[in-house]
mmCIF file of C-alpha atoms and ligand atoms in Angstrom:
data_model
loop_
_atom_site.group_PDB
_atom_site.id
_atom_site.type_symbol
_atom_site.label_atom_id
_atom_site.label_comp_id
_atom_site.label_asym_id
_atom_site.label_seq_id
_atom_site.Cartn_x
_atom_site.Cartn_y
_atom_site.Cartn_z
ATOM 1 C CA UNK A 1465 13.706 27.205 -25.007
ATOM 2 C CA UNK A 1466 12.985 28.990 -21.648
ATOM 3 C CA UNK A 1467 15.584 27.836 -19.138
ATOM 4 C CA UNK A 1468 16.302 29.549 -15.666
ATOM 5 C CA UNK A 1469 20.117 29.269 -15.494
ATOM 6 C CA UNK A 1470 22.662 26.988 -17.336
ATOM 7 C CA UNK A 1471 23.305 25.270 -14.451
ATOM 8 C CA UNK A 1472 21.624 21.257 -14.677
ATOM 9 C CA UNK A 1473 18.583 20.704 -12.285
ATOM 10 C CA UNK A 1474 17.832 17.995 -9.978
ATOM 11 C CA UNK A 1475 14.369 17.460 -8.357
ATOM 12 C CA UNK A 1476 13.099 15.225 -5.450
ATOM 13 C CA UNK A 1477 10.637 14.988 -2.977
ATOM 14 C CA UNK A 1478 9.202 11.747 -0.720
ATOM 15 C CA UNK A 1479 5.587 12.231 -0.106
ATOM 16 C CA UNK A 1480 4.708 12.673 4.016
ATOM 17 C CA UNK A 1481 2.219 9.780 3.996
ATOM 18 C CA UNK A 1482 3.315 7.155 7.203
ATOM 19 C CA UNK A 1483 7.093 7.757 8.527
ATOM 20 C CA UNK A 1484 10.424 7.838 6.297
ATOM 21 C CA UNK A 1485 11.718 4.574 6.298
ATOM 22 C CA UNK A 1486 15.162 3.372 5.839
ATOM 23 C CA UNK A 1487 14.012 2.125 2.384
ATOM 24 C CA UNK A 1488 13.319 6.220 1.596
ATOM 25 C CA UNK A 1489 16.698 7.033 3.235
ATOM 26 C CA UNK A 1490 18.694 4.198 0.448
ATOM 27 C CA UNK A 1491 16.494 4.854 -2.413
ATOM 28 C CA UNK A 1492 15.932 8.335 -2.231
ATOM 29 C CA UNK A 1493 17.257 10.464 0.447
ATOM 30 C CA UNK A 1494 21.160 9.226 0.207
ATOM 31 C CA UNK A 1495 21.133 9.677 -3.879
ATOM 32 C CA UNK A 1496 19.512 13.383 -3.116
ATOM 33 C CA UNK A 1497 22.643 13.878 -0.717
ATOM 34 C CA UNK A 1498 25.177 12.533 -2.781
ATOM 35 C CA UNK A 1499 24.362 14.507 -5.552
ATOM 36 C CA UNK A 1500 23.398 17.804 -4.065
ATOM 37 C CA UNK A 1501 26.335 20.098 -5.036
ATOM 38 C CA UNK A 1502 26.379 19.297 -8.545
ATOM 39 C CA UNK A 1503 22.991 20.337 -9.458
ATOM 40 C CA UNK A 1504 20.388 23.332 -9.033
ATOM 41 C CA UNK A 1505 19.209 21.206 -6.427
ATOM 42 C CA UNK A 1506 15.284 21.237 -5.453
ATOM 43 C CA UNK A 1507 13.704 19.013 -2.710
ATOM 44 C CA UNK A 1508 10.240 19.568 -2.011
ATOM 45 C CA UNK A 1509 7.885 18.123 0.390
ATOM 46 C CA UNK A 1510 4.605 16.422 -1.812
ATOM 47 C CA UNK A 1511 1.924 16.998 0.819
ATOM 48 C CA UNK A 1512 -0.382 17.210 -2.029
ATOM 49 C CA UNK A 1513 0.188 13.523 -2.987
ATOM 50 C CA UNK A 1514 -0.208 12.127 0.283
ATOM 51 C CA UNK A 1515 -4.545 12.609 -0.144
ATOM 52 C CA UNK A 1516 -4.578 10.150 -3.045
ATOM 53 C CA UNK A 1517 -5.181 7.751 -0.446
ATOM 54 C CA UNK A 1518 -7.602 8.531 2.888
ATOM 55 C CA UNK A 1519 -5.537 9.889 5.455
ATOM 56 C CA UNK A 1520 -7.048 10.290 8.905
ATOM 57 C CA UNK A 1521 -6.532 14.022 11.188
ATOM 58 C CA UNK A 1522 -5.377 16.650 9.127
ATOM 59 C CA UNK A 1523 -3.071 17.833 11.825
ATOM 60 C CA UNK A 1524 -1.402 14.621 11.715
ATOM 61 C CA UNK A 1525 -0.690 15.678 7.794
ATOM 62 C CA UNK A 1526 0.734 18.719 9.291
ATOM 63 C CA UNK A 1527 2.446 17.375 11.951
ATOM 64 C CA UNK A 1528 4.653 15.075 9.494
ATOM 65 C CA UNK A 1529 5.202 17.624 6.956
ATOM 66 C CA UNK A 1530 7.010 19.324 9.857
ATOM 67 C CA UNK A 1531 8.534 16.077 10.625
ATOM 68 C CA UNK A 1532 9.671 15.101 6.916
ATOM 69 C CA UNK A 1533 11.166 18.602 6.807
ATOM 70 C CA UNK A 1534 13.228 18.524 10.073
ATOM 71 C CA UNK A 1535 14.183 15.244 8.818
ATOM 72 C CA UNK A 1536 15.922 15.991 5.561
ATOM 73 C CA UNK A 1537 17.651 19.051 7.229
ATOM 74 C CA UNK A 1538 18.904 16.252 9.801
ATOM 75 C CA UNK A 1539 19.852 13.702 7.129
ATOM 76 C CA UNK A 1540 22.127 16.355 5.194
ATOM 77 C CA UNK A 1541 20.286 18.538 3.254
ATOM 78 C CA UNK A 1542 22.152 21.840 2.839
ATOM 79 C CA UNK A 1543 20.198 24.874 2.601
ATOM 80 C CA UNK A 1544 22.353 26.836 0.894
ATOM 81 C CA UNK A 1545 22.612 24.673 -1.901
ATOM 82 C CA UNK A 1546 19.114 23.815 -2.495
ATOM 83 C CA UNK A 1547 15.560 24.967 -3.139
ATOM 84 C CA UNK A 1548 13.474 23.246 -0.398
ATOM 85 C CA UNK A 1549 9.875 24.113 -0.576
ATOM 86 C CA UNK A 1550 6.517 22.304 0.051
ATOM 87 C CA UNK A 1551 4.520 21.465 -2.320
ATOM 88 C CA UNK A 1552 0.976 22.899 -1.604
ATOM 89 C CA UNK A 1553 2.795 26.197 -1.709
ATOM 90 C CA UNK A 1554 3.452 26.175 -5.357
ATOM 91 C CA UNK A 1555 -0.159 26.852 -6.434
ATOM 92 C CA UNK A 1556 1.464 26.807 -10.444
ATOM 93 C CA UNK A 1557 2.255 22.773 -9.933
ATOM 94 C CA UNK A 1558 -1.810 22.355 -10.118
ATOM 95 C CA UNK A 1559 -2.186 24.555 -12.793
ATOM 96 C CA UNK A 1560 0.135 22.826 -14.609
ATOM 97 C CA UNK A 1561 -0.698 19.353 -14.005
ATOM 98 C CA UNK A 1562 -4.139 20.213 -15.222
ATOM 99 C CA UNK A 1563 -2.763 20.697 -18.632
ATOM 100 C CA UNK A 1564 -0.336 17.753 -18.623
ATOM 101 C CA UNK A 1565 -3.873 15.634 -17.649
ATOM 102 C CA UNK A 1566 -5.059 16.581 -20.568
ATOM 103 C CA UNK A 1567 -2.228 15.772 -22.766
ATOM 104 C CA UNK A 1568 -1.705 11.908 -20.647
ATOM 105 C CA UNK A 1569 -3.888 9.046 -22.493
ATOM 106 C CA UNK A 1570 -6.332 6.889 -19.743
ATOM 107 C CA UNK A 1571 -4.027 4.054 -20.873
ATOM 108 C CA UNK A 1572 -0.900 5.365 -19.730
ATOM 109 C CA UNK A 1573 -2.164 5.676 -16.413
ATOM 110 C CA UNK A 1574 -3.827 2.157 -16.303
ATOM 111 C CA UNK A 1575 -0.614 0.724 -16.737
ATOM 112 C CA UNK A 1576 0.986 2.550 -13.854
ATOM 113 C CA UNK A 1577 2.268 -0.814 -11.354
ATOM 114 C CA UNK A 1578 1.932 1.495 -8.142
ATOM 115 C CA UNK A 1579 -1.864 2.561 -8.998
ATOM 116 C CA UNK A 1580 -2.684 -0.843 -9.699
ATOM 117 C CA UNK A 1581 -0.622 -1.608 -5.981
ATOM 118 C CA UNK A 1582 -2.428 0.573 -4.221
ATOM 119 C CA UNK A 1583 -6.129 0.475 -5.864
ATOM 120 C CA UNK A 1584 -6.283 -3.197 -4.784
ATOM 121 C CA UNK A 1585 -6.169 -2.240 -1.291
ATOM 122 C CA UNK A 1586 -8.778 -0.180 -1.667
ATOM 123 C CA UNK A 1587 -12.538 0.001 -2.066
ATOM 124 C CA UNK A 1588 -13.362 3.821 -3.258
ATOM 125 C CA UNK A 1589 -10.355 4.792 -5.396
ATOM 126 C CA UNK A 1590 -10.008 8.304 -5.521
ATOM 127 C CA UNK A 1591 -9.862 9.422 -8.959
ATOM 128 C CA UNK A 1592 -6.203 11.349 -7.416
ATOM 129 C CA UNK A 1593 -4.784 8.131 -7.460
ATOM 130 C CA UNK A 1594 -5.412 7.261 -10.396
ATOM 131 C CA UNK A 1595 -3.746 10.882 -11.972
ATOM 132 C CA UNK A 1596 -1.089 11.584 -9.287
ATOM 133 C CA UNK A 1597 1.667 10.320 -11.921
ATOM 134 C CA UNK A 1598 0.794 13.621 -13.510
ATOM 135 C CA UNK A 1599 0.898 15.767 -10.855
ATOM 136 C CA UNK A 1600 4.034 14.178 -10.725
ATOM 137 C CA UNK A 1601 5.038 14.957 -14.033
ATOM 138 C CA UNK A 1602 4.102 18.435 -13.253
ATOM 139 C CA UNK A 1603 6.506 18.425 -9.554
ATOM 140 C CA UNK A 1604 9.000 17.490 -12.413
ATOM 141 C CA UNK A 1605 9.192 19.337 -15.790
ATOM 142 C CA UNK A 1606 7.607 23.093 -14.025
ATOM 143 C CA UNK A 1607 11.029 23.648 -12.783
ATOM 144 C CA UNK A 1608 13.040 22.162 -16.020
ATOM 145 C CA UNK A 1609 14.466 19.491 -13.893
ATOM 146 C CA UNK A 1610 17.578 17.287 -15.543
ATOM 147 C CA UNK A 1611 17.477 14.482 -13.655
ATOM 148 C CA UNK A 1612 15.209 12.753 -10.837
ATOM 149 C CA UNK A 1613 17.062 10.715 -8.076
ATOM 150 C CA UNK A 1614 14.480 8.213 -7.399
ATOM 151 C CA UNK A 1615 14.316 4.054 -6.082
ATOM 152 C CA UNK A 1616 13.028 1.697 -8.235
ATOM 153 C CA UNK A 1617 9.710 1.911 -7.639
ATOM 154 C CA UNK A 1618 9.373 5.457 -9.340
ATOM 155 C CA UNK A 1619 11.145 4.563 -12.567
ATOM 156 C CA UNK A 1620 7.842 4.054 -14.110
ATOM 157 C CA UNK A 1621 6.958 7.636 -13.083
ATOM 158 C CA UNK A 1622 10.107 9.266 -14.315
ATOM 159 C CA UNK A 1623 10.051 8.394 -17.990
ATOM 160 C CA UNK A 1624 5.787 9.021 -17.415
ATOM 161 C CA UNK A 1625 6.800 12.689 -16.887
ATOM 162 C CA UNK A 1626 9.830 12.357 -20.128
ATOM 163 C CA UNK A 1627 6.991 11.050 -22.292
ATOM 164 C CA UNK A 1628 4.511 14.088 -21.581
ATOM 165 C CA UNK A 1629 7.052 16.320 -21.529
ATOM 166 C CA UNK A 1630 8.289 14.920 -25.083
ATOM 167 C CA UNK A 1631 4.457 15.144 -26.537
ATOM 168 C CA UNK A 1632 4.282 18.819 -25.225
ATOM 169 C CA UNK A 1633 7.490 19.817 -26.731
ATOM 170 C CA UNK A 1634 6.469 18.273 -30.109
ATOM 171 C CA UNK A 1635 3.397 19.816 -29.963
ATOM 172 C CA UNK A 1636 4.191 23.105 -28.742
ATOM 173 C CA UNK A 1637 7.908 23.629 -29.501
ATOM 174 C CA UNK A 1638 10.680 23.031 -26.874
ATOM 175 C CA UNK A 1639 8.693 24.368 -23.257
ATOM 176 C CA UNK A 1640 10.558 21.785 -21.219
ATOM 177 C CA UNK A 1641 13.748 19.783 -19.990
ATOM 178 C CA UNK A 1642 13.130 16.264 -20.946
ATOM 179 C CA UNK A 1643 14.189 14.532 -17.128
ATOM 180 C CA UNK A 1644 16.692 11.294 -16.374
ATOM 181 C CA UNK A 1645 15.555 9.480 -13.308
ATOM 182 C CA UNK A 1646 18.765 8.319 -11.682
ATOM 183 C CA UNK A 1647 18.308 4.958 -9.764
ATOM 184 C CA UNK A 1648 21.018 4.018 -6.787
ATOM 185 C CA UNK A 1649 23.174 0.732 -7.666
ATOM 186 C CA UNK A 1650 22.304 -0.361 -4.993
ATOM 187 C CA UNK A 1651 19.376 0.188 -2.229
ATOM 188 C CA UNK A 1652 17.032 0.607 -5.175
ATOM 189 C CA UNK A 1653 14.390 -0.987 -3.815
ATOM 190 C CA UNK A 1654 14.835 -2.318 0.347
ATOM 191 C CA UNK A 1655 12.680 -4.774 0.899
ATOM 192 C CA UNK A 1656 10.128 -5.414 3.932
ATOM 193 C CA UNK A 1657 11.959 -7.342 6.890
ATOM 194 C CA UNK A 1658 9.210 -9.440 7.499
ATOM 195 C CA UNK A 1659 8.129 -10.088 4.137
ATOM 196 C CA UNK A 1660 11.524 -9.851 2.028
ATOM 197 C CA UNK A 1661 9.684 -10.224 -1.117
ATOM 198 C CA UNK A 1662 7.893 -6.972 -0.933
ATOM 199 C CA UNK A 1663 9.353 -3.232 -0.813
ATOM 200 C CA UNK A 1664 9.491 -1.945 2.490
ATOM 201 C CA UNK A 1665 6.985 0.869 2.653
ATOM 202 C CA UNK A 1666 6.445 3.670 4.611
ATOM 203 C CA UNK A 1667 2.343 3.590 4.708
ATOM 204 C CA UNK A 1668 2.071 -0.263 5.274
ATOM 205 C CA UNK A 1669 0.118 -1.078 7.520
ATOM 206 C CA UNK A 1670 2.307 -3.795 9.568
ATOM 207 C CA UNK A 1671 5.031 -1.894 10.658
ATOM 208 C CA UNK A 1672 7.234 -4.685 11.917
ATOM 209 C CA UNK A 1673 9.296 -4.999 9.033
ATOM 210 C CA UNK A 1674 9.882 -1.485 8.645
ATOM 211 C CA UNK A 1675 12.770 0.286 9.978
ATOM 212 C CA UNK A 1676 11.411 4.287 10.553
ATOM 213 C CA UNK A 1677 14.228 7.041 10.605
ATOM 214 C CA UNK A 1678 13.246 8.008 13.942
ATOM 215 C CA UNK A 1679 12.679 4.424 15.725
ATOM 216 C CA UNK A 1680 15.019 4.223 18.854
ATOM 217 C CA UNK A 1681 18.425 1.554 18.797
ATOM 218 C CA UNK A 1682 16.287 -0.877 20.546
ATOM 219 C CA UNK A 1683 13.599 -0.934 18.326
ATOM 220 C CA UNK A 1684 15.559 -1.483 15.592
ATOM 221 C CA UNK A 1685 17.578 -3.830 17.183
ATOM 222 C CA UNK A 1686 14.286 -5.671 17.657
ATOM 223 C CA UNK A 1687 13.349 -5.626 14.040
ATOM 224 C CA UNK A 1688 16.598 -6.702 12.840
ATOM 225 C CA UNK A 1689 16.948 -9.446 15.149
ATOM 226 C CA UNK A 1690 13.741 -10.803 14.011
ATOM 227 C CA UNK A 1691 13.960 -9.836 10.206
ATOM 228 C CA UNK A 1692 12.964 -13.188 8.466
ATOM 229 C CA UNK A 1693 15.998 -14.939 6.713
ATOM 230 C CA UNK A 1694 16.007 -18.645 6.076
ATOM 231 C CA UNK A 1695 17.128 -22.239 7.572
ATOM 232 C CA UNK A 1696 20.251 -22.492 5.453
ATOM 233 C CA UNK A 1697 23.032 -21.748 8.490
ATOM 234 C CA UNK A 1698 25.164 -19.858 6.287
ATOM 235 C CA UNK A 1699 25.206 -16.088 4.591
ATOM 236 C CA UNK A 1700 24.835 -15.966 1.065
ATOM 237 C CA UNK A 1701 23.915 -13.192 -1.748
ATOM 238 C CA UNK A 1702 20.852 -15.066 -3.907
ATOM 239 C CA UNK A 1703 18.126 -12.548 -3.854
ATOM 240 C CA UNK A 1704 15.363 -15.507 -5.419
ATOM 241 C CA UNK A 1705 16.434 -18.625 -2.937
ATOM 242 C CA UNK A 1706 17.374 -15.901 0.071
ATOM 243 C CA UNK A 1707 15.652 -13.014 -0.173
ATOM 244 C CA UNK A 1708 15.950 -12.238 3.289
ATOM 245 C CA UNK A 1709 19.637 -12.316 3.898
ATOM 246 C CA UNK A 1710 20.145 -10.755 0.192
ATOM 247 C CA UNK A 1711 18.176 -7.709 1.769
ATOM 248 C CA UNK A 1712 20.259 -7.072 4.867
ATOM 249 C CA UNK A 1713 23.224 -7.748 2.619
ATOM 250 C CA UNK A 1714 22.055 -4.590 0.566
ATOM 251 C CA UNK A 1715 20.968 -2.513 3.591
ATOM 252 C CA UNK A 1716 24.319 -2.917 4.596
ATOM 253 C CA UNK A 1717 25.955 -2.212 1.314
ATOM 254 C CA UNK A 1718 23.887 0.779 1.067
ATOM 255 C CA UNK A 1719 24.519 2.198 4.219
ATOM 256 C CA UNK A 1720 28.269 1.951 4.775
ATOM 257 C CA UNK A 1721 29.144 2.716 1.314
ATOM 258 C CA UNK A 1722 30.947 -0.429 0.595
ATOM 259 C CA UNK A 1723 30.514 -1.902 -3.013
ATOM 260 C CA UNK A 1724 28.129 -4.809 -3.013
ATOM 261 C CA UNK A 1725 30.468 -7.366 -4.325
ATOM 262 C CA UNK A 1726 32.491 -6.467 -1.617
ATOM 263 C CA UNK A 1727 30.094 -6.737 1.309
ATOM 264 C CA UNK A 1728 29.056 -9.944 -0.330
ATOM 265 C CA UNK A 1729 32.872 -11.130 0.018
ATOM 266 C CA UNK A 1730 33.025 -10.208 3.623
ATOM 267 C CA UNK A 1731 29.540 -11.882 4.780
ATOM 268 C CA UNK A 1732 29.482 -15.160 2.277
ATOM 269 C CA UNK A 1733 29.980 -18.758 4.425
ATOM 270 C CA UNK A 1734 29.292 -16.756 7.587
ATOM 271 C CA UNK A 1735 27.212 -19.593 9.796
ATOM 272 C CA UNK A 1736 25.794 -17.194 12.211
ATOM 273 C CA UNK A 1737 23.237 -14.852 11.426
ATOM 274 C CA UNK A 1738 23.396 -13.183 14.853
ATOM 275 C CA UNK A 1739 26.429 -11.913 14.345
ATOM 276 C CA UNK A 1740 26.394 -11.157 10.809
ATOM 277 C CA UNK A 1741 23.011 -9.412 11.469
ATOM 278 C CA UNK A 1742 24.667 -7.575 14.846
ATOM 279 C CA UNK A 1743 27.112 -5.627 11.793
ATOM 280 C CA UNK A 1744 24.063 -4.630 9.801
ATOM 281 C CA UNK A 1745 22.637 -3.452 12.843
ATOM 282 C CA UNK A 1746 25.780 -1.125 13.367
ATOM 283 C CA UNK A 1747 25.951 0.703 10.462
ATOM 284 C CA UNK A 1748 21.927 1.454 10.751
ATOM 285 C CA UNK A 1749 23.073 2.659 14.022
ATOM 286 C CA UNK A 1750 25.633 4.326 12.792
ATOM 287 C CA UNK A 1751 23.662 5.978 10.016
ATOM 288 C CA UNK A 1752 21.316 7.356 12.449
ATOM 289 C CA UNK A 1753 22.638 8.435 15.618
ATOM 290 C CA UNK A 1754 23.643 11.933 14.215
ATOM 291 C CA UNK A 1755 20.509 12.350 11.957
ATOM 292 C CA UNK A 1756 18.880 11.826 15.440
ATOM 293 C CA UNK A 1757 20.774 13.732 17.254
ATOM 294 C CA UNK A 1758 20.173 16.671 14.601
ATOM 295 C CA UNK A 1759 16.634 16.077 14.359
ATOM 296 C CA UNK A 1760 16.320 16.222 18.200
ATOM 297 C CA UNK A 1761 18.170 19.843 17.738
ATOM 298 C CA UNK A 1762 16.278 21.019 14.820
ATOM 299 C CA UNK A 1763 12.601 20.411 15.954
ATOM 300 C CA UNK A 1764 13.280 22.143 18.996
ATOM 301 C CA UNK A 1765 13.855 25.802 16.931
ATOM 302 C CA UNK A 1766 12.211 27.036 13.994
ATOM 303 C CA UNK A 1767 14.987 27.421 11.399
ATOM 304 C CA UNK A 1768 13.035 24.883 9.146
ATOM 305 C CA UNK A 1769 10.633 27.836 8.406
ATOM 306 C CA UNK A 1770 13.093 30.330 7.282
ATOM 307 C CA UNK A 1771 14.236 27.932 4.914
ATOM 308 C CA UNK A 1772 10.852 26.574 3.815
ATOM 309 C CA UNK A 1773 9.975 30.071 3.571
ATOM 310 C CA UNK A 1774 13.136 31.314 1.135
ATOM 311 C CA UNK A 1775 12.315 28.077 -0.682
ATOM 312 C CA UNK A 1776 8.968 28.616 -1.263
ATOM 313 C CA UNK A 1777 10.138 32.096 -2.712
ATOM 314 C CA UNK A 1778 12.121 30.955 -4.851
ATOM 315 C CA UNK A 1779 10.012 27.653 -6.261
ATOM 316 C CA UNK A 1780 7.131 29.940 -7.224
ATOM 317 C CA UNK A 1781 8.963 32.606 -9.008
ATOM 318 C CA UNK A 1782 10.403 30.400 -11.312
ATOM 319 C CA UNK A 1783 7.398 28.058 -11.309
ATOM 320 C CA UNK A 1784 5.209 31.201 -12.510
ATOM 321 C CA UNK A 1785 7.467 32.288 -15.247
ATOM 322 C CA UNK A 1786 7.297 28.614 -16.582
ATOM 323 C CA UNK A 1787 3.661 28.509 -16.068
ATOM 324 C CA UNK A 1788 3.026 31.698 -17.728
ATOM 325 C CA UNK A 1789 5.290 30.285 -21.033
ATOM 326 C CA UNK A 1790 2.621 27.111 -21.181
ATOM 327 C CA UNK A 1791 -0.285 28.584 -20.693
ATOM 328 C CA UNK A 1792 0.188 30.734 -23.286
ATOM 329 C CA UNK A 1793 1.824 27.898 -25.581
ATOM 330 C CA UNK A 1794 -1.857 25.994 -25.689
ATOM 331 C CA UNK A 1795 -3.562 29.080 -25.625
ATOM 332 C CA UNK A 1796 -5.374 30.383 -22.542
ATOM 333 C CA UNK A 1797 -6.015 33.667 -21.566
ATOM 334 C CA UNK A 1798 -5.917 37.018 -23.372
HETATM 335 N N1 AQP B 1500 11.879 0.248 -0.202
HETATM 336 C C1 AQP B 1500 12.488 1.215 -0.849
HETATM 337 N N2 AQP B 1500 13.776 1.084 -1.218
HETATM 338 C C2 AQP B 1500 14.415 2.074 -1.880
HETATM 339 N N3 AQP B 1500 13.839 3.238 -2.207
HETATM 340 C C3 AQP B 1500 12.563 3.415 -1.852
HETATM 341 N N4 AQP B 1500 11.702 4.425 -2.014
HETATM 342 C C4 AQP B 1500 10.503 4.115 -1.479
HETATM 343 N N5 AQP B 1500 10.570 2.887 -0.944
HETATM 344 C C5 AQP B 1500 11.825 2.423 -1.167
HETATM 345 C C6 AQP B 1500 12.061 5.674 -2.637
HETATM 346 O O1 AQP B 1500 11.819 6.709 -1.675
HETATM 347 C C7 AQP B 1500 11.242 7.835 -2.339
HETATM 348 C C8 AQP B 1500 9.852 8.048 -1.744
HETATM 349 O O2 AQP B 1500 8.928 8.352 -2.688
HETATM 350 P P1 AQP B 1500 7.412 8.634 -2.346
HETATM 351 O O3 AQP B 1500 7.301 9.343 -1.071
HETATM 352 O O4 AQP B 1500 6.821 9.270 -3.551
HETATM 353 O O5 AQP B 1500 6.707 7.275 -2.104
HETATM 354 P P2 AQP B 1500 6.854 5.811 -2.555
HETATM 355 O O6 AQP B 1500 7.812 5.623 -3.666
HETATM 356 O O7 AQP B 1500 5.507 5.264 -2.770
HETATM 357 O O8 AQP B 1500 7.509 5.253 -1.226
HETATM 358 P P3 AQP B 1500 6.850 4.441 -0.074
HETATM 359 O O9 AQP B 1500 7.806 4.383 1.059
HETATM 360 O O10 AQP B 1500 6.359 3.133 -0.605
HETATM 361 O O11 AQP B 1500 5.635 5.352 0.361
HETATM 362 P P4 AQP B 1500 4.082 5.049 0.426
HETATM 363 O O12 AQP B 1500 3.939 3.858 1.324
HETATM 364 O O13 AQP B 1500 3.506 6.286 0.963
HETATM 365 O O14 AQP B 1500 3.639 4.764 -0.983
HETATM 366 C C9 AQP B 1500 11.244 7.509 -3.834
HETATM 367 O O15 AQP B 1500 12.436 7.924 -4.413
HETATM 368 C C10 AQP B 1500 11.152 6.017 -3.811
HETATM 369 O O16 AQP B 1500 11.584 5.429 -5.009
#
């Protein structure tokens, strides 16, 4: 098997469609920071994925890649230690996804939960949506990634991308890593504020629910204050009779790194939710005042270039060589 180094990969990337959300930050960004310096790390920004749905002024597309970019170099992302590239400048990814299309079965896709999500919505469904999962696969298994820190909601994806990449191997011989999605204990899937029975999203449309990276303390505080919980009186963790509280419960978990059953302990019987909700509130503060602050620092230079730039370097010279292996494998060119 072709492999770049011995060293095990990791691969993520959050798509720049609507603002990162504290949801992204729990499910995806904190796993992607905690486990950084163990792996080949590669983050990539998937400005490709954000057309499956209609977007309006292309500059806006541009303006958030920026944004997303700044953002994870705020949040922790270390340069050194990582490949951090955007997507669109990996021309190999497409190349390869067209293949893996044509080794994915119509049915696979059908049964995808976030196509059938985000088609309702909808009245022209691109035919993008419908295949993104590959192009997923394709972000995925190009750069022999070991394992995928993802939230819940991607699971599906994941072990999409281990079954193509299983039916190429057997097919072709061993071209590529089989990948793990890793899923957070907990923060694997925040839920809305307003609506604690759905995931909180970073493209819904109501944004009320929805706590952004970059919204300002009194925003927030706003949000939280009015995030829906229940007539009970008292704090309790029951995810089906409070969803609500069970949410904040978890944000806070999340966030401050204490254990779940623990945070549980500490909030359980508490008869005010102002003042169990003013703690939550801290530690969202606390959270992100400095990824602020750095953001603030960052978009004001353009060091996010020169590291964009190295990253994009790197990406497509191992993306090519891996490329160049499959195409060959099913039997194109000369
Ligand atoms: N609510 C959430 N809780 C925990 N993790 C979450 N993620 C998304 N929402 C939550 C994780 O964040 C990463 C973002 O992946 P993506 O950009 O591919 O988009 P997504 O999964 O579709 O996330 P969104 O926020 O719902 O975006 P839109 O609205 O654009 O579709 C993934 O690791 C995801 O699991």
């Amino acid at each position: 098997m072709y492999m770049e180094n011995t060293e095990k990969r990791l691969l993520s990337g959050l798509q720049p469609s609507g603002e990162l959300t504290i949801g992204n930050y729990c499910g995806g960004i904190r796993q992607f920071l905690e486990y950084q310096k163990e792996y080949d790390s590669f983050l990539f920004v998937p400005d490709m994925h954000t057309i499956t749905v209609p977007q309006g002024d292309p500059k806006l597309i541009q303006e958030r890649i920026r944004r997303f970019a700044n953002l994870y170099l705020a949040c922790g992302l270390d340069p050194a230690n990582c490949t951090f590239y955007i997507q669109s400048e990996v021309p190999a990814v497409n190349q390869l996804a067209w293949i893996l299309e044509c080794h994915t079965y119509m049915g696979e896709l059908s049964r995808m939960t976030q196509f059938k999500a985000k088609s309702e919505k909808q009245t022209n469904v691109g035919c993008g949506l419908f295949t993104y999962p590959v192009l997923m696969a394709a972000d995925i298994i190009l750069y022999d990634s070991n394992v995928v820190p993802v939230g819940a909601d991607q699971k599906q994806h994941v072990e999409l991308a281990r079954d193509i990449a299983e039916r190429m191997n057997h097919k072709y011989g061993d071209l590529f890593v089989v990948p793990e999605p890793i899923i957070p204990k907990v923060g694997a899937k925040i839920k809305d504020l307003q609506d604690p029975t759905k995931k909180m999203s970073k493209s819904a449309e109501d944004t009320s629910g929805i706590i952004f990276l970059l919204d300002n303390e009194a925003t927030i505080k706003k949000k939280i204050n009015r995030a829906v919980t229940d007539n009970d009186g008292y704090v309790a963790f029951d995810e089906e009779k409070k969803p609500g509280i069970s949410n904040l419960i978890t944000l806070y978990s999340a966030l401050s790194g204490t254990p779940l059953q623990q945070a549980i302990d500490r909030f359980t019987g508490w008869e005010r939710y102002g003042d169990f909700k003013k703690e939550v509130l801290e530690v969202i503060y606390e959270t992100l005042r400095p990824v602020q602050a750095e953001y603030e620092r960052l978009s004001k230079s353009d060091y996010v270039d020169e590291v964009l730039d190295r990253g994009r370097d790197r990406a497509n010279e191992i993306a090519n060589r891996k490329y160049d292996l499959v195409r060959r494998a099913v039997g194109f060119g000369r």
